Amino acid sequence: QSQELSQVRIDYHAALQALVEDGTRMVCTGRMHTDRICHFESLCYSTEAEEFVFFHSNSSIMLPNLGSRRFQPALLDLSSVEDHNTQYFNFVELPAAALKFMPKPVFVPDVALIVNRFNPDNLMHVFHDDLLPIFYTMQQFPDLDLEARLFFMEGWGEGLHFELYRLLSNKQPLLREQLKTLGRLLCFTKSYVGLSKITTWYQYGFVQPQGPKANILVSGNEIRQFTKFMMEKLNVSLEGMPGEEYIIVFSRTINRLILNEAELLLALAQEFQMKTITVSIEDHTFSDIVRLISNASMLVSMHGAQLIMSLFLPRGATVVELFPYAINPEHYTPYKTLSILPGMDLQYIAWQNMEKENTVTFPDRPWDQGGIAHLDKAEQDRIIRSSEVPRHLCCRNPEWLFRVYQDTRINIASLIQTIRQTVKTKPGPKRQKWASGLYPGKVREARCQASVQGTSEAKLSVSWQIPWNLKYLKVREVKYEVWIQEQGENTYMPYILSHQNHTFSDNIKPFTNYLVWIRCIFNKNLLGPFADVLLCST
Ligand code: UDP
């Protein structure tokens, strides 16, 4: 690696002079440390101090210029996990003149994306916290192209899935430890620091019990653009795949086992009249798993990180997540939330083992594999008697670990019945066309005309034109919603109409001002924006 960087021919003296004269220049997006990504020129890193360095000169820029608020609590989150206090980024400041007394800087010529991975040994975390956010951070800044280089600063080794991180750019990603071999003072010519959180859908329960993020901003479309990229990079093609439909049981081989897996395979094959195959991370290459999953009709698996592979399922496929005894499926929903993202078009089914005699516990294992022998006897007894793990915070709740690392004998009849409640005929890709889900524009040229009959009765005729985009779309059903509000009142009368004009007479008073709000609705649930409010006087 070190050779790779030093081979690049940059004019060292010009670069050094620019650094001394111009110093570091930073411009960030985002208003808070939790949504900030910063662009730097000449950001440096001291491998001895293990700190980033901002050099001040007459030409430096630091935007936002937060003063000491930069430490409250940090300039930005280096990982995609929100506001985690082990993942903060900051720098120390020095005058550029101090460079005279410092080790000779080594310049990094590649455009750099500097981030923390959150948990690189867990496949779910790899995709949700790192790969998707890195991919879309790179999409956000055009000079983060395939020639950019990733720098992982969290301090871990490569981890179990480094091959996946390598797919995101043509250059080998570098780890914090490796920077030492490059020099004592590294200066990144051009870099971006931080990760977009726009694609993440789950929070792990650091401040409140885990669950879907409050404001999910990603849809199945963006997920699939990402998986398409990954499949191309993995050289996975579906050519030569069997045409017949099949079910995958994604099994774990180390813990949280399905004890009657053979029986499960047979039952699924028989019930759905499909070939049923098992895969596991231990026994298959990543490319093989992706190839198989991307063409499957149904994916059945115990709750666990391997279920993140449902990212690669085709539209219309079914995800069946199995939960051990005392683990309430509603409380652990990273894979459910993924499956039901708008446009993901997966059917999600949860099944839980409700029978104590079908679970196998491991009280004597180490605590991080669910052992509880280290707890006092009363607490052990309470846990063993409990039939549901109460909601809890991440990440070391012993009752949760005890229950989630149980092995399970699946009650086949109960599971098949649960699946059948959702999958009536055959699971798998629907041949139907999927709703395109485009929203209407505003209605146009809204007008109203009033007429008064006598002193107590009046009518309001309102008309409008279709939204401009409708004439280019095939829409199953077009409706209009009209709200009529007497000026100064808080309430309004709502109407759903099929035509582009209507005469209102109920509750319309003479010599009164009305505000009329109109919007278009496609296919019952695609609500467009309201047009500018119309003021109508009777
Ligand atoms: N894992 C696996 N087989 C096993 C147990 C674990 O492939 O039998 C993988 C799992 O998919 C994850 C990692 O090992 O990527 C860590 O598993 P852990 O049980 O800690 O996390 P969880 O699956 O509960 O998120």
PDB file of C-alpha atoms in Angstrom, residues 83-183:
ATOM      1  CA  ASP A  83     -24.824  10.346  17.819  1.00  0.00           C
ATOM      2  CA  HIS A  84     -22.809   7.396  19.124  1.00  0.00           C
ATOM      3  CA  ASN A  85     -20.166   8.733  21.482  1.00  0.00           C
ATOM      4  CA  THR A  86     -17.488   6.326  20.278  1.00  0.00           C
ATOM      5  CA  GLN A  87     -17.920   7.467  16.676  1.00  0.00           C
ATOM      6  CA  TYR A  88     -17.289  11.198  16.833  1.00  0.00           C
ATOM      7  CA  PHE A  89     -14.961  13.127  14.542  1.00  0.00           C
ATOM      8  CA  ASN A  90     -12.933  16.198  15.396  1.00  0.00           C
ATOM      9  CA  PHE A  91      -9.533  17.685  14.644  1.00  0.00           C
ATOM     10  CA  VAL A  92      -6.884  19.620  16.504  1.00  0.00           C
ATOM     11  CA  GLU A  93      -5.812  23.018  15.209  1.00  0.00           C
ATOM     12  CA  LEU A  94      -2.325  24.275  14.462  1.00  0.00           C
ATOM     13  CA  PRO A  95      -0.875  27.274  12.654  1.00  0.00           C
ATOM     14  CA  ALA A  96       0.474  26.277   9.240  1.00  0.00           C
ATOM     15  CA  ALA A  97       3.808  27.703  10.361  1.00  0.00           C
ATOM     16  CA  ALA A  98       4.096  24.754  12.771  1.00  0.00           C
ATOM     17  CA  LEU A  99       4.688  22.526   9.741  1.00  0.00           C
ATOM     18  CA  LYS A 100       8.320  23.718   9.791  1.00  0.00           C
ATOM     19  CA  PHE A 101       8.815  21.789  13.017  1.00  0.00           C
ATOM     20  CA  MET A 102       6.757  18.735  12.149  1.00  0.00           C
ATOM     21  CA  PRO A 103       7.486  15.507  10.277  1.00  0.00           C
ATOM     22  CA  LYS A 104       7.495  15.934   6.499  1.00  0.00           C
ATOM     23  CA  PRO A 105       3.915  15.434   5.352  1.00  0.00           C
ATOM     24  CA  VAL A 106       3.049  12.523   3.065  1.00  0.00           C
ATOM     25  CA  PHE A 107       0.366  13.583   0.612  1.00  0.00           C
ATOM     26  CA  VAL A 108      -2.567  11.297  -0.229  1.00  0.00           C
ATOM     27  CA  PRO A 109      -3.377  12.060  -3.856  1.00  0.00           C
ATOM     28  CA  ASP A 110      -6.649  10.072  -4.086  1.00  0.00           C
ATOM     29  CA  VAL A 111      -9.937  11.704  -3.253  1.00  0.00           C
ATOM     30  CA  ALA A 112     -10.612  10.194   0.171  1.00  0.00           C
ATOM     31  CA  LEU A 113     -13.802   9.206   1.967  1.00  0.00           C
ATOM     32  CA  ILE A 114     -12.986   9.031   5.665  1.00  0.00           C
ATOM     33  CA  VAL A 115     -15.478   7.104   7.822  1.00  0.00           C
ATOM     34  CA  ASN A 116     -15.938   4.627  10.660  1.00  0.00           C
ATOM     35  CA  ARG A 117     -17.407   1.208  10.092  1.00  0.00           C
ATOM     36  CA  PHE A 118     -19.723   0.340  12.970  1.00  0.00           C
ATOM     37  CA  ASN A 119     -19.563  -3.441  13.363  1.00  0.00           C
ATOM     38  CA  PRO A 120     -17.722  -5.006  10.428  1.00  0.00           C
ATOM     39  CA  ASP A 121     -18.077  -8.596  11.694  1.00  0.00           C
ATOM     40  CA  ASN A 122     -21.868  -8.567  11.574  1.00  0.00           C
ATOM     41  CA  LEU A 123     -23.382  -8.819   8.119  1.00  0.00           C
ATOM     42  CA  MET A 124     -26.467  -6.783   8.977  1.00  0.00           C
ATOM     43  CA  HIS A 125     -24.342  -3.953  10.317  1.00  0.00           C
ATOM     44  CA  VAL A 126     -22.016  -4.213   7.319  1.00  0.00           C
ATOM     45  CA  PHE A 127     -24.849  -3.522   4.894  1.00  0.00           C
ATOM     46  CA  HIS A 128     -27.051  -1.200   6.908  1.00  0.00           C
ATOM     47  CA  ASP A 129     -24.425   0.925   8.653  1.00  0.00           C
ATOM     48  CA  ASP A 130     -21.578   0.861   6.142  1.00  0.00           C
ATOM     49  CA  LEU A 131     -22.095  -0.360   2.594  1.00  0.00           C
ATOM     50  CA  LEU A 132     -25.366   1.398   1.784  1.00  0.00           C
ATOM     51  CA  PRO A 133     -24.325   4.662   3.482  1.00  0.00           C
ATOM     52  CA  ILE A 134     -20.908   4.621   1.780  1.00  0.00           C
ATOM     53  CA  PHE A 135     -22.495   3.888  -1.594  1.00  0.00           C
ATOM     54  CA  TYR A 136     -24.956   6.776  -1.282  1.00  0.00           C
ATOM     55  CA  THR A 137     -22.435   9.192   0.238  1.00  0.00           C
ATOM     56  CA  MET A 138     -20.356   8.526  -2.865  1.00  0.00           C
ATOM     57  CA  GLN A 139     -23.406   9.230  -5.033  1.00  0.00           C
ATOM     58  CA  GLN A 140     -23.890  12.541  -3.253  1.00  0.00           C
ATOM     59  CA  PHE A 141     -20.418  13.903  -4.108  1.00  0.00           C
ATOM     60  CA  PRO A 142     -19.431  13.381  -7.747  1.00  0.00           C
ATOM     61  CA  ASP A 143     -15.689  13.382  -7.118  1.00  0.00           C
ATOM     62  CA  LEU A 144     -16.169  10.351  -4.855  1.00  0.00           C
ATOM     63  CA  ASP A 145     -16.111   8.116  -7.915  1.00  0.00           C
ATOM     64  CA  LEU A 146     -14.700   4.617  -8.343  1.00  0.00           C
ATOM     65  CA  GLU A 147     -11.195   6.076  -8.176  1.00  0.00           C
ATOM     66  CA  ALA A 148     -11.803   7.447  -4.691  1.00  0.00           C
ATOM     67  CA  ARG A 149     -10.206   5.684  -1.723  1.00  0.00           C
ATOM     68  CA  LEU A 150     -11.989   4.646   1.462  1.00  0.00           C
ATOM     69  CA  PHE A 151     -10.310   5.176   4.832  1.00  0.00           C
ATOM     70  CA  PHE A 152     -11.760   3.238   7.766  1.00  0.00           C
ATOM     71  CA  MET A 153     -10.835   4.972  11.011  1.00  0.00           C
ATOM     72  CA  GLU A 154     -12.718   2.891  13.599  1.00  0.00           C
ATOM     73  CA  GLY A 155      -9.566   0.926  14.346  1.00  0.00           C
ATOM     74  CA  TRP A 156     -10.758  -2.605  13.554  1.00  0.00           C
ATOM     75  CA  GLY A 157      -8.930  -5.083  11.372  1.00  0.00           C
ATOM     76  CA  GLU A 158     -10.366  -5.954   7.980  1.00  0.00           C
ATOM     77  CA  GLY A 159     -13.197  -7.954   9.544  1.00  0.00           C
ATOM     78  CA  LEU A 160     -15.096 -10.898   8.114  1.00  0.00           C
ATOM     79  CA  HIS A 161     -16.580  -9.163   5.088  1.00  0.00           C
ATOM     80  CA  PHE A 162     -13.814  -6.934   3.776  1.00  0.00           C
ATOM     81  CA  GLU A 163     -14.359  -8.293   0.253  1.00  0.00           C
ATOM     82  CA  LEU A 164     -17.677  -6.447   0.249  1.00  0.00           C
ATOM     83  CA  TYR A 165     -16.147  -3.091   1.162  1.00  0.00           C
ATOM     84  CA  ARG A 166     -13.618  -3.588  -1.628  1.00  0.00           C
ATOM     85  CA  LEU A 167     -16.401  -3.603  -4.194  1.00  0.00           C
ATOM     86  CA  LEU A 168     -17.275   0.040  -3.574  1.00  0.00           C
ATOM     87  CA  SER A 169     -14.171   1.518  -5.160  1.00  0.00           C
ATOM     88  CA  ASN A 170     -11.329   0.413  -7.424  1.00  0.00           C
ATOM     89  CA  LYS A 171      -8.750   1.292  -4.787  1.00  0.00           C
ATOM     90  CA  GLN A 172      -7.978  -0.898  -1.794  1.00  0.00           C
ATOM     91  CA  PRO A 173      -9.597   0.593   1.338  1.00  0.00           C
ATOM     92  CA  LEU A 174      -7.097   1.512   4.046  1.00  0.00           C
ATOM     93  CA  LEU A 175      -7.481   0.868   7.767  1.00  0.00           C
ATOM     94  CA  ARG A 176      -6.352   3.145  10.562  1.00  0.00           C
ATOM     95  CA  GLU A 177      -3.495   0.816  11.510  1.00  0.00           C
ATOM     96  CA  GLN A 178      -2.122   0.874   7.972  1.00  0.00           C
ATOM     97  CA  LEU A 179      -1.794   4.647   7.958  1.00  0.00           C
ATOM     98  CA  LYS A 180       1.205   4.363  10.280  1.00  0.00           C
ATOM     99  CA  THR A 181       3.129   2.580   7.559  1.00  0.00           C
ATOM    100  CA  LEU A 182       2.568   5.508   5.205  1.00  0.00           C
ATOM    101  CA  GLY A 183       4.148   8.202   7.324  1.00  0.00           C
TER     102      GLY A 183
END
